[in-house]
Tab-separated table of N, CA and C in Angstrom:
chain	number	residue	atom	x	y	z
K	11	UNK	N	-42.450	31.025	43.385
K	11	UNK	CA	-41.089	30.093	44.182
K	11	UNK	C	-40.872	29.051	43.848
K	12	UNK	N	-41.748	28.194	44.272
K	12	UNK	CA	-41.327	26.359	44.125
K	12	UNK	C	-41.554	26.165	42.583
K	13	UNK	N	-42.024	26.666	42.314
K	13	UNK	CA	-42.339	26.293	40.617
K	13	UNK	C	-41.115	26.621	39.813
K	14	UNK	N	-40.078	27.561	40.342
K	14	UNK	CA	-38.943	27.872	39.370
K	14	UNK	C	-37.926	27.514	39.727
K	15	UNK	N	-37.740	27.063	41.390
K	15	UNK	CA	-36.641	25.870	41.670
K	15	UNK	C	-36.842	24.533	41.605
K	16	UNK	N	-38.549	23.922	41.483
K	16	UNK	CA	-38.599	22.511	40.325
K	16	UNK	C	-38.267	23.012	38.885
K	17	UNK	N	-38.411	23.952	38.440
K	17	UNK	CA	-37.707	23.878	37.059
K	17	UNK	C	-36.016	24.485	36.865
K	18	UNK	N	-35.408	24.637	38.039
K	18	UNK	CA	-34.151	25.239	37.441
K	18	UNK	C	-33.885	23.464	38.230
K	19	UNK	N	-34.141	22.906	38.622
K	19	UNK	CA	-33.631	21.058	39.327
K	19	UNK	C	-34.005	20.656	37.758
K	20	UNK	N	-34.939	20.495	37.233
K	20	UNK	CA	-35.631	19.710	36.013
K	20	UNK	C	-34.774	20.054	34.716
K	21	UNK	N	-33.957	22.106	34.445
K	21	UNK	CA	-33.867	21.677	33.647
K	21	UNK	C	-32.017	21.215	34.114
K	22	UNK	N	-31.730	21.526	35.382
K	22	UNK	CA	-30.159	20.743	35.439
K	22	UNK	C	-30.286	19.347	35.316
K	23	UNK	N	-31.182	18.761	35.797
K	23	UNK	CA	-31.095	17.173	35.503
K	23	UNK	C	-30.755	17.132	33.958
K	24	UNK	N	-31.790	17.391	33.379
K	24	UNK	CA	-31.239	17.534	31.425
K	24	UNK	C	-30.288	18.347	31.295
K	25	UNK	N	-29.543	18.941	31.513
K	25	UNK	CA	-28.623	19.434	30.951
K	25	UNK	C	-27.018	18.282	31.507
K	26	UNK	N	-27.518	17.971	32.608
K	26	UNK	CA	-26.532	16.450	33.091
K	26	UNK	C	-26.593	15.641	31.764
K	27	UNK	N	-27.648	15.226	32.135
K	27	UNK	CA	-28.171	13.886	31.237
K	27	UNK	C	-27.820	14.131	29.974
K	28	UNK	N	-27.794	15.395	29.354
K	28	UNK	CA	-27.129	15.743	27.570
K	28	UNK	C	-25.660	16.044	27.782
K	29	UNK	N	-24.959	16.222	28.435
K	29	UNK	CA	-23.629	16.395	28.323
K	29	UNK	C	-22.833	14.195	28.999
K	30	UNK	N	-23.691	13.570	29.737
K	30	UNK	CA	-23.269	11.877	29.764
K	30	UNK	C	-23.469	11.344	28.256
K	31	UNK	N	-24.736	11.929	27.610
K	31	UNK	CA	-24.896	11.672	26.212
K	31	UNK	C	-23.770	12.282	25.195
K	32	UNK	N	-23.881	13.419	25.322
K	32	UNK	CA	-23.211	13.638	24.570
K	32	UNK	C	-21.453	13.029	24.280
K	33	UNK	N	-20.829	13.398	25.765
K	33	UNK	CA	-19.378	12.158	25.831
K	33	UNK	C	-19.509	10.716	25.435
K	34	UNK	N	-20.713	10.177	25.754
K	34	UNK	CA	-20.580	8.698	24.980
K	34	UNK	C	-20.921	8.976	23.518
K	35	UNK	N	-21.330	9.615	22.786
K	35	UNK	CA	-21.015	9.765	21.666
K	35	UNK	C	-19.584	10.333	21.026
K	36	UNK	N	-19.275	11.153	21.966
K	36	UNK	CA	-17.463	11.290	20.877
K	36	UNK	C	-17.002	10.304	21.312
K	37	UNK	N	-17.285	9.484	22.525
K	37	UNK	CA	-15.970	8.344	22.385
K	37	UNK	C	-16.489	7.136	21.627
K	38	UNK	N	-18.067	7.735	21.273
K	38	UNK	CA	-18.094	6.330	19.665
K	38	UNK	C	-17.588	6.905	18.597
K	39	UNK	N	-17.914	7.905	18.682
K	39	UNK	CA	-16.914	8.892	17.079
K	39	UNK	C	-15.166	8.484	17.326
K	40	UNK	N	-14.562	8.483	18.323
K	40	UNK	CA	-13.578	8.536	18.161
K	40	UNK	C	-13.063	7.082	17.709
K	41	UNK	N	-13.826	6.336	18.402
K	41	UNK	CA	-13.880	4.603	18.860
K	41	UNK	C	-13.808	4.077	16.734
K	42	UNK	N	-15.155	4.814	16.307
K	42	UNK	CA	-15.406	4.787	14.988
K	42	UNK	C	-14.319	5.131	13.865
K	43	UNK	N	-13.294	6.737	14.785
K	43	UNK	CA	-12.609	6.942	13.656
K	43	UNK	C	-11.508	6.196	13.820
K	44	UNK	N	-10.383	5.836	15.049
K	44	UNK	CA	-9.903	4.975	14.849
K	44	UNK	C	-9.682	3.854	14.146
K	45	UNK	N	-11.101	2.835	13.995
K	45	UNK	CA	-11.462	2.117	13.591
K	45	UNK	C	-11.085	2.192	11.819
K	46	UNK	N	-11.801	3.470	11.360
K	46	UNK	CA	-11.570	3.825	10.194
K	46	UNK	C	-10.066	3.979	10.019
K	47	UNK	N	-9.333	4.561	10.362
K	47	UNK	CA	-8.108	4.792	10.429
K	47	UNK	C	-7.173	3.720	9.639
K	48	UNK	N	-7.726	2.417	10.973
K	48	UNK	CA	-6.779	0.931	10.587
K	48	UNK	C	-7.408	0.441	9.432
K	49	UNK	N	-8.243	0.375	9.267
K	49	UNK	CA	-9.114	-0.305	7.446
K	49	UNK	C	-8.641	0.490	6.809
K	50	UNK	N	-7.947	1.850	6.375
K	50	UNK	CA	-7.681	2.568	5.525
K	50	UNK	C	-6.238	2.814	5.473
K	51	UNK	N	-5.760	2.856	6.630
K	51	UNK	CA	-4.233	2.181	6.245
K	51	UNK	C	-3.441	1.299	5.853
K	52	UNK	N	-2.506	1.143	4.893
K	52	UNK	CA	-2.139	0.142	3.661
K	52	UNK	C	-1.228	-0.515	5.077
K	53	UNK	N	-1.273	-2.033	4.463
K	53	UNK	CA	0.063	-2.648	5.980
K	53	UNK	C	1.388	-1.977	5.518
K	54	UNK	N	2.169	-2.638	6.297
K	54	UNK	CA	3.496	-2.273	6.457
K	54	UNK	C	3.756	-3.187	4.703
K	55	UNK	N	5.341	-2.522	4.332
K	55	UNK	CA	5.437	-3.000	2.763
K	55	UNK	C	6.253	-4.235	3.043
K	56	UNK	N	6.747	-4.210	4.289
K	56	UNK	CA	7.424	-5.496	4.424
K	56	UNK	C	9.182	-5.335	5.078
K	57	UNK	N	9.349	-4.768	3.867
K	57	UNK	CA	11.231	-4.424	3.568
K	57	UNK	C	11.426	-3.390	4.577
K	58	UNK	N	12.560	-2.905	5.271
K	58	UNK	CA	12.511	-1.887	5.445
K	58	UNK	C	13.825	-0.920	4.583
K	59	UNK	N	13.749	0.454	4.663
K	59	UNK	CA	15.276	0.697	3.959
K	59	UNK	C	16.460	0.662	4.691
K	60	UNK	N	16.958	-0.140	4.028
K	60	UNK	CA	18.563	-0.209	4.641
K	60	UNK	C	19.294	-1.563	4.137
K	61	UNK	N	17.837	-2.401	4.215
K	61	UNK	CA	18.083	-3.837	4.068
K	61	UNK	C	18.375	-4.067	2.809
K	62	UNK	N	19.071	-5.477	2.221
K	62	UNK	CA	19.567	-5.813	1.380
K	62	UNK	C	19.002	-6.556	0.176
K	63	UNK	N	18.249	-6.543	-1.426
K	63	UNK	CA	17.884	-7.153	-1.404
K	63	UNK	C	17.241	-8.611	-1.417
K	64	UNK	N	16.865	-9.151	-1.432
K	64	UNK	CA	16.631	-10.739	-0.645
K	64	UNK	C	17.317	-11.602	-2.165
K	65	UNK	N	17.705	-12.817	-1.873
K	65	UNK	CA	17.854	-13.673	-3.008
K	65	UNK	C	16.571	-14.477	-3.201
K	66	UNK	N	16.296	-14.666	-4.747
K	66	UNK	CA	15.007	-14.849	-5.463
K	66	UNK	C	15.456	-15.171	-6.656
K	67	UNK	N	14.290	-16.309	-7.161
K	67	UNK	CA	14.824	-16.382	-8.631
K	67	UNK	C	13.289	-15.978	-9.184
K	68	UNK	N	12.786	-16.413	-10.756
K	68	UNK	CA	11.552	-16.339	-10.974
K	68	UNK	C	11.305	-17.623	-11.139
K	69	UNK	N	9.866	-17.464	-11.206
K	69	UNK	CA	9.219	-19.088	-11.762
K	69	UNK	C	9.799	-19.605	-12.776
K	70	UNK	N	9.862	-18.603	-13.742
K	70	UNK	CA	10.510	-19.223	-14.811
K	70	UNK	C	12.359	-19.081	-15.184
K	71	UNK	N	13.173	-19.119	-13.978
K	71	UNK	CA	14.006	-19.397	-14.157
K	71	UNK	C	15.126	-18.693	-14.362
K	72	UNK	N	14.491	-17.058	-14.586
K	72	UNK	CA	14.841	-15.583	-16.093
K	72	UNK	C	15.165	-15.002	-15.380
K	73	UNK	N	14.871	-15.020	-14.234
K	73	UNK	CA	15.841	-13.748	-13.289
K	73	UNK	C	15.529	-14.060	-11.628
K	74	UNK	N	17.072	-13.593	-11.559
K	74	UNK	CA	17.290	-13.481	-10.030
K	74	UNK	C	18.155	-12.171	-9.536
K	75	UNK	N	18.519	-12.232	-8.453
K	75	UNK	CA	19.345	-10.818	-7.929
K	75	UNK	C	20.528	-10.811	-8.577
K	76	UNK	N	21.034	-11.577	-8.746
K	76	UNK	CA	22.416	-11.759	-9.592
K	76	UNK	C	22.247	-11.045	-10.660
K	77	UNK	N	21.021	-10.880	-11.757
K	77	UNK	CA	21.111	-9.916	-13.030
K	77	UNK	C	20.370	-8.901	-12.797
K	78	UNK	N	20.603	-8.200	-11.681
K	78	UNK	CA	19.683	-6.982	-11.341
K	78	UNK	C	21.089	-6.428	-10.259
K	79	UNK	N	22.416	-6.754	-10.284
K	79	UNK	CA	23.554	-5.943	-9.476
K	79	UNK	C	23.684	-5.474	-10.571
K	80	UNK	N	24.502	-4.088	-9.375
K	80	UNK	CA	24.686	-2.954	-10.190
K	80	UNK	C	23.807	-2.096	-11.219
K	81	UNK	N	22.266	-1.909	-10.584
K	81	UNK	CA	21.786	-1.685	-11.262
K	81	UNK	C	20.255	-1.007	-10.077
K	82	UNK	N	19.813	0.267	-10.494
K	82	UNK	CA	18.955	0.926	-9.619
K	82	UNK	C	17.474	0.294	-10.248
K	83	UNK	N	16.949	-0.213	-9.093
K	83	UNK	CA	16.140	-1.509	-9.511
K	83	UNK	C	14.890	-0.832	-8.806
K	84	UNK	N	13.653	-0.928	-9.682
K	84	UNK	CA	12.606	-0.709	-8.958
K	84	UNK	C	11.232	-1.693	-9.029
K	85	UNK	N	11.178	-2.425	-8.194
K	85	UNK	CA	9.878	-3.889	-7.463
K	85	UNK	C	8.611	-3.465	-7.434
K	86	UNK	N	8.217	-3.855	-8.129
K	86	UNK	CA	6.797	-3.601	-8.305
K	86	UNK	C	5.865	-4.712	-8.162
K	87	UNK	N	4.861	-4.877	-6.718
K	87	UNK	CA	4.307	-5.904	-6.416
K	87	UNK	C	2.646	-5.477	-6.800
K	88	UNK	N	2.117	-6.436	-7.090
K	88	UNK	CA	0.596	-5.808	-7.803
K	88	UNK	C	-0.192	-7.151	-7.852
K	89	UNK	N	-1.673	-7.768	-7.652
K	89	UNK	CA	-2.273	-8.725	-7.715
K	89	UNK	C	-3.627	-8.647	-8.905
K	90	UNK	N	-4.064	-9.943	-9.146
K	90	UNK	CA	-5.101	-9.228	-9.991
K	90	UNK	C	-6.609	-8.710	-8.706
K	91	UNK	N	-6.376	-9.074	-7.925
K	91	UNK	CA	-7.784	-8.853	-6.840
K	91	UNK	C	-7.514	-7.966	-6.306
K	92	UNK	N	-6.031	-6.725	-6.233
K	92	UNK	CA	-6.270	-5.455	-5.808
K	92	UNK	C	-6.691	-4.851	-6.483
K	93	UNK	N	-7.833	-3.343	-5.405
K	93	UNK	CA	-8.020	-2.673	-5.926
K	93	UNK	C	-7.558	-1.638	-6.254
K	94	UNK	N	-6.346	-1.324	-5.727
K	94	UNK	CA	-5.626	-0.276	-5.722
K	94	UNK	C	-4.873	-0.391	-6.649
K	95	UNK	N	-4.375	-1.548	-7.020
K	95	UNK	CA	-3.596	-1.870	-8.600
K	95	UNK	C	-3.045	-1.513	-9.704
K	96	UNK	N	-4.756	-1.493	-10.715
K	96	UNK	CA	-4.796	-0.951	-11.942
K	96	UNK	C	-4.935	0.557	-11.850
K	97	UNK	N	-4.472	1.693	-11.203
K	97	UNK	CA	-4.229	3.015	-10.735
K	97	UNK	C	-3.159	2.599	-10.950
K	98	UNK	N	-2.284	1.775	-10.289
K	98	UNK	CA	-0.791	2.166	-9.767
K	98	UNK	C	-0.331	1.522	-11.334
K	99	UNK	N	-0.440	0.028	-11.878
K	99	UNK	CA	-0.300	-0.285	-13.072
K	99	UNK	C	-0.369	0.799	-14.190
K	100	UNK	N	-1.341	1.628	-14.286
K	100	UNK	CA	-1.603	2.512	-15.055
K	100	UNK	C	-0.126	3.494	-15.134
K	101	UNK	N	0.171	4.267	-13.555
K	101	UNK	CA	0.759	5.164	-13.799
K	101	UNK	C	1.948	4.555	-14.193
K	102	UNK	N	2.412	3.599	-13.631
K	102	UNK	CA	3.884	3.158	-13.794
K	102	UNK	C	4.316	2.588	-15.379
K	103	UNK	N	3.275	2.325	-16.316
K	103	UNK	CA	3.339	2.348	-17.768
K	103	UNK	C	3.249	3.717	-17.882
K	104	UNK	N	2.879	5.222	-17.400
K	104	UNK	CA	2.917	6.081	-18.236
K	104	UNK	C	3.993	6.589	-18.087
K	105	UNK	N	4.636	6.409	-16.637
K	105	UNK	CA	5.763	7.053	-16.505
K	105	UNK	C	7.019	5.921	-16.480
K	106	UNK	N	6.600	5.033	-17.494
K	106	UNK	CA	7.842	4.265	-18.248
K	106	UNK	C	9.253	4.871	-18.732
K	107	UNK	N	8.782	5.578	-19.563
K	107	UNK	CA	9.721	5.995	-20.460
K	107	UNK	C	10.998	6.754	-19.324
K	108	UNK	N	9.844	7.786	-18.169
K	108	UNK	CA	11.132	8.867	-17.556
K	108	UNK	C	11.523	7.975	-16.355
K	109	UNK	N	11.122	6.888	-16.262
K	109	UNK	CA	11.770	5.604	-15.183
K	109	UNK	C	13.112	5.354	-15.471
K	110	UNK	N	12.757	5.112	-16.898
K	110	UNK	CA	13.914	4.307	-17.484
K	110	UNK	C	15.221	5.305	-17.881
K	111	UNK	N	14.286	6.258	-18.460
K	111	UNK	CA	15.495	7.528	-18.381
K	111	UNK	C	16.382	7.924	-17.019
K	112	UNK	N	15.617	7.699	-15.878
K	112	UNK	CA	16.551	8.314	-14.955
K	112	UNK	C	17.359	6.585	-14.468
K	113	UNK	N	17.478	5.638	-15.393
K	113	UNK	CA	18.509	4.593	-14.930
K	113	UNK	C	17.745	3.400	-13.923
K	114	UNK	N	16.549	3.628	-13.771
K	114	UNK	CA	15.951	2.605	-13.350
K	114	UNK	C	15.391	1.521	-14.152
K	115	UNK	N	16.129	0.219	-13.254
K	115	UNK	CA	14.985	-1.053	-14.196
K	115	UNK	C	14.280	-1.709	-13.515
K	116	UNK	N	12.800	-1.747	-13.908
K	116	UNK	CA	11.747	-1.978	-13.575
K	116	UNK	C	11.482	-3.125	-13.666
K	117	UNK	N	10.953	-3.830	-11.987
K	117	UNK	CA	10.192	-5.614	-12.209
K	117	UNK	C	9.577	-5.227	-12.176
K	118	UNK	N	8.652	-5.459	-12.355
K	118	UNK	CA	7.097	-5.962	-11.802
K	118	UNK	C	6.412	-7.490	-11.520
K	119	UNK	N	5.865	-7.822	-10.412
K	119	UNK	CA	5.565	-9.168	-9.651
K	119	UNK	C	3.769	-8.796	-9.764
K	120	UNK	N	3.461	-9.878	-10.759
K	120	UNK	CA	2.122	-10.016	-10.855
K	120	UNK	C	1.565	-11.676	-10.311
K	121	UNK	N	0.713	-11.253	-9.087
K	121	UNK	CA	0.405	-12.118	-8.335
K	121	UNK	C	-1.010	-12.145	-9.009
K	122	UNK	N	-1.370	-13.810	-9.566
K	122	UNK	CA	-2.441	-14.084	-10.385
K	122	UNK	C	-3.245	-14.952	-9.313
K	123	UNK	N	-4.635	-14.908	-8.979
K	123	UNK	CA	-5.423	-15.906	-8.360
K	123	UNK	C	-6.408	-16.722	-9.260
K	124	UNK	N	-6.565	-17.870	-8.626
K	124	UNK	CA	-7.061	-18.426	-9.526
K	124	UNK	C	-8.634	-17.993	-10.241
K	125	UNK	N	-8.850	-18.358	-11.797
K	125	UNK	CA	-9.926	-17.796	-11.985
K	125	UNK	C	-9.911	-16.076	-12.342
K	126	UNK	N	-8.866	-15.589	-11.362
K	126	UNK	CA	-9.099	-13.978	-12.146
K	126	UNK	C	-8.069	-14.109	-13.965
K	127	UNK	N	-8.772	-12.809	-14.742
K	127	UNK	CA	-7.896	-12.467	-15.319
K	127	UNK	C	-6.670	-11.680	-15.071
K	128	UNK	N	-5.580	-12.006	-16.417
K	128	UNK	CA	-4.597	-10.775	-15.980
K	128	UNK	C	-4.483	-9.759	-16.905
K	129	UNK	N	-5.604	-8.872	-16.771
K	129	UNK	CA	-5.384	-7.647	-17.260
K	129	UNK	C	-4.959	-6.460	-16.950
K	130	UNK	N	-3.546	-6.603	-15.851
K	130	UNK	CA	-2.382	-5.735	-15.396
K	130	UNK	C	-1.267	-6.409	-16.188
K	131	UNK	N	-1.292	-7.396	-17.257
K	131	UNK	CA	-0.241	-7.594	-18.048
K	131	UNK	C	0.747	-6.702	-18.661
K	132	UNK	N	-0.880	-6.179	-19.494
K	132	UNK	CA	-0.112	-5.543	-20.534
K	132	UNK	C	0.026	-3.915	-20.154
K	133	UNK	N	-0.228	-3.837	-19.816
K	133	UNK	CA	0.308	-2.545	-18.589
K	133	UNK	C	1.776	-2.410	-17.878
K	134	UNK	N	1.802	-3.303	-16.719
K	134	UNK	CA	3.214	-3.786	-16.530
K	134	UNK	C	4.372	-3.720	-17.644
K	135	UNK	N	4.080	-4.986	-18.782
K	135	UNK	CA	4.884	-4.982	-19.741
K	135	UNK	C	5.721	-3.647	-20.168
K	136	UNK	N	4.777	-2.941	-20.182
K	136	UNK	CA	4.935	-1.767	-20.877
K	136	UNK	C	6.169	-0.841	-20.029
K	137	UNK	N	6.435	-1.171	-18.782
K	137	UNK	CA	7.355	-0.391	-18.008
K	137	UNK	C	8.898	-1.427	-17.702
K	138	UNK	N	8.332	-2.741	-18.264
K	138	UNK	CA	9.566	-3.565	-18.066
K	138	UNK	C	9.617	-5.170	-17.814
K	139	UNK	N	10.699	-5.590	-16.881
K	139	UNK	CA	10.224	-6.832	-17.044
K	139	UNK	C	8.975	-7.242	-15.935
K	140	UNK	N	8.223	-8.566	-16.440
K	140	UNK	CA	6.718	-9.387	-15.688
K	140	UNK	C	6.907	-10.500	-15.101
K	141	UNK	N	6.942	-10.696	-14.052
K	141	UNK	CA	7.154	-11.855	-13.205
K	141	UNK	C	5.294	-12.099	-12.636
K	142	UNK	N	5.095	-13.225	-13.228
K	142	UNK	CA	3.793	-13.667	-13.057
K	142	UNK	C	3.661	-14.805	-12.084
K	143	UNK	N	3.134	-14.981	-11.229
K	143	UNK	CA	3.576	-15.815	-9.999
K	143	UNK	C	2.002	-15.914	-9.784
K	144	UNK	N	1.332	-17.281	-9.280
K	144	UNK	CA	0.241	-17.573	-8.849
K	144	UNK	C	0.089	-17.793	-7.398
K	145	UNK	N	-0.794	-16.646	-6.772
K	145	UNK	CA	-1.251	-16.237	-5.485
K	145	UNK	C	-0.229	-15.488	-5.127
K	146	UNK	N	0.287	-15.390	-4.117
K	146	UNK	CA	1.348	-14.640	-3.467
K	146	UNK	C	2.618	-16.036	-3.466
K	147	UNK	N	3.546	-15.691	-4.567
K	147	UNK	CA	4.522	-16.769	-4.556
K	147	UNK	C	5.667	-16.953	-4.164
K	148	UNK	N	6.698	-17.471	-4.443
K	148	UNK	CA	7.840	-17.121	-3.680
K	148	UNK	C	8.300	-15.747	-3.955
K	149	UNK	N	8.669	-15.162	-5.029
K	149	UNK	CA	9.450	-13.896	-5.089
K	149	UNK	C	8.596	-12.955	-4.057
K	150	UNK	N	7.304	-12.817	-4.577
K	150	UNK	CA	6.506	-12.333	-3.014
K	150	UNK	C	6.944	-12.445	-1.903
K	151	UNK	N	7.288	-13.617	-1.541
K	151	UNK	CA	7.418	-14.393	-0.360
K	151	UNK	C	9.221	-13.276	0.245
K	152	UNK	N	9.782	-14.198	-0.754
K	152	UNK	CA	11.307	-13.709	-0.656
K	152	UNK	C	11.136	-11.624	-0.360
K	153	UNK	N	10.760	-11.015	-0.922
K	153	UNK	CA	10.551	-9.381	-0.834
K	153	UNK	C	9.946	-9.193	0.439
K	154	UNK	N	8.883	-10.120	0.969
K	154	UNK	CA	7.821	-9.448	2.050
K	154	UNK	C	6.942	-8.576	1.875
K	155	UNK	N	6.439	-9.232	0.651
K	155	UNK	CA	5.417	-7.953	-0.362
K	155	UNK	C	4.130	-8.762	-0.075
K	156	UNK	N	3.511	-8.685	1.370
K	156	UNK	CA	2.400	-9.368	1.586
K	156	UNK	C	1.030	-8.293	1.287
K	157	UNK	N	1.397	-7.136	0.476
K	157	UNK	CA	0.470	-6.403	0.201
K	157	UNK	C	0.249	-5.533	-0.856
K	158	UNK	N	-0.495	-5.753	-1.726
K	158	UNK	CA	-0.662	-4.930	-2.750
K	158	UNK	C	-1.374	-3.589	-3.053
K	159	UNK	N	-0.855	-3.148	-3.864
K	159	UNK	CA	0.211	-2.586	-4.812
K	159	UNK	C	1.430	-2.253	-3.558
K	160	UNK	N	2.651	-2.900	-3.400
K	160	UNK	CA	3.881	-2.660	-3.315
K	160	UNK	C	4.918	-2.516	-4.132
K	161	UNK	N	5.453	-1.126	-3.771
K	161	UNK	CA	6.701	-0.823	-4.245
K	161	UNK	C	7.939	-0.818	-3.836
K	162	UNK	N	9.099	-1.547	-4.193
K	162	UNK	CA	10.446	-1.162	-3.869
K	162	UNK	C	11.497	-0.664	-4.145
K	163	UNK	N	12.110	0.128	-4.077
K	163	UNK	CA	13.485	0.756	-4.817
K	163	UNK	C	14.966	0.853	-4.054
K	164	UNK	N	15.238	-0.122	-5.386
K	164	UNK	CA	16.955	-0.526	-4.723
K	164	UNK	C	17.897	0.515	-5.191
K	165	UNK	N	18.672	0.255	-4.710
K	165	UNK	CA	19.936	1.494	-5.538
K	165	UNK	C	20.986	0.426	-5.814
K	166	UNK	N	22.296	0.712	-6.813
K	166	UNK	CA	22.859	0.255	-7.107
K	166	UNK	C	23.519	-0.832	-6.743
K	167	UNK	N	23.723	-0.724	-5.346
K	167	UNK	CA	24.455	-1.265	-4.521
K	167	UNK	C	23.318	-2.100	-3.933
K	168	UNK	N	22.583	-2.542	-4.084
K	168	UNK	CA	21.115	-3.771	-4.088
K	168	UNK	C	20.427	-2.882	-2.282
K	169	UNK	N	20.785	-2.212	-2.213
K	169	UNK	CA	19.997	-1.704	-0.477
K	169	UNK	C	18.862	-0.751	-1.030
K	170	UNK	N	17.587	-1.400	-0.256
K	170	UNK	CA	16.560	-0.459	-0.275
K	170	UNK	C	16.406	0.950	0.128
K	171	UNK	N	16.182	1.662	-1.014
K	171	UNK	CA	16.176	2.896	-0.557
K	171	UNK	C	14.854	3.407	-0.358
K	172	UNK	N	13.706	3.154	-1.256
K	172	UNK	CA	12.902	3.356	-0.760
K	172	UNK	C	11.496	2.174	-1.039
K	173	UNK	N	10.462	3.075	0.313
K	173	UNK	CA	9.434	1.545	0.053
K	173	UNK	C	7.979	2.636	0.001
K	174	UNK	N	6.692	2.040	-0.399
K	174	UNK	CA	5.890	2.385	-0.154
K	174	UNK	C	4.548	1.478	-0.997
K	175	UNK	N	3.567	2.397	-1.174
K	175	UNK	CA	2.432	1.619	-2.001
K	175	UNK	C	1.782	2.063	-3.432
K	176	UNK	N	2.654	3.527	-3.713
K	176	UNK	CA	2.353	4.059	-4.631
K	176	UNK	C	3.900	4.740	-5.312
K	177	UNK	N	3.416	4.702	-6.743
K	177	UNK	CA	4.836	4.609	-7.279
K	177	UNK	C	5.262	6.612	-7.189
K	178	UNK	N	4.444	7.755	-7.007
K	178	UNK	CA	4.656	8.841	-6.115
K	178	UNK	C	5.541	8.799	-5.329
K	179	UNK	N	4.871	7.552	-4.435
K	179	UNK	CA	5.597	7.808	-3.090
K	179	UNK	C	7.275	7.237	-2.431
K	180	UNK	N	7.724	6.241	-3.590
K	180	UNK	CA	8.630	5.888	-3.989
K	180	UNK	C	9.718	6.436	-4.637
K	181	UNK	N	9.311	7.095	-6.100
K	181	UNK	CA	9.746	8.078	-6.856
K	181	UNK	C	9.801	9.298	-6.970
K	182	UNK	N	8.445	9.989	-6.168
K	182	UNK	CA	8.536	10.997	-6.580
K	182	UNK	C	7.429	11.502	-7.480
K	183	UNK	N	6.423	12.583	-7.205
K	183	UNK	CA	5.590	12.984	-8.453
K	183	UNK	C	5.970	13.653	-9.228
K	184	UNK	N	5.642	13.761	-10.968
K	184	UNK	CA	6.301	14.147	-11.925
K	184	UNK	C	5.761	15.619	-12.059
């Protein structure tokens, strides 16, 4: 009987240790999951729906807010060092005819870092107007587009109607 009592006490101690360790593992998994979500969640696009298109002038002074007045406009921000930008630039080029057919003017802003090549330029030119800036330039700053890709759709009245990090997110899938 003493042997059975000792076995029950040892077994109880082992079960309690197992519960404590399991709780610690679950807590660690939750912390890790929270960190992964934070790492994979893109930063806010900057501008919120309902805001007016900011005043801006392209570096070559060929395009400004005034030139886009009265037009539905998609302003898309890309950068040469962005890993998600090539896929979105390709999607934009593929859908260029459809977007134009919907009466939307496309303006792409490409931030080029020193030493990077402009591989995205040909794709972005297929979709519409292309503005090239060094790094995160004045146009990106005016639109508060501090992460790429960032896509902003403005109505004819110059008010932001949709924002996001993918073309399908702001215009819907095809």
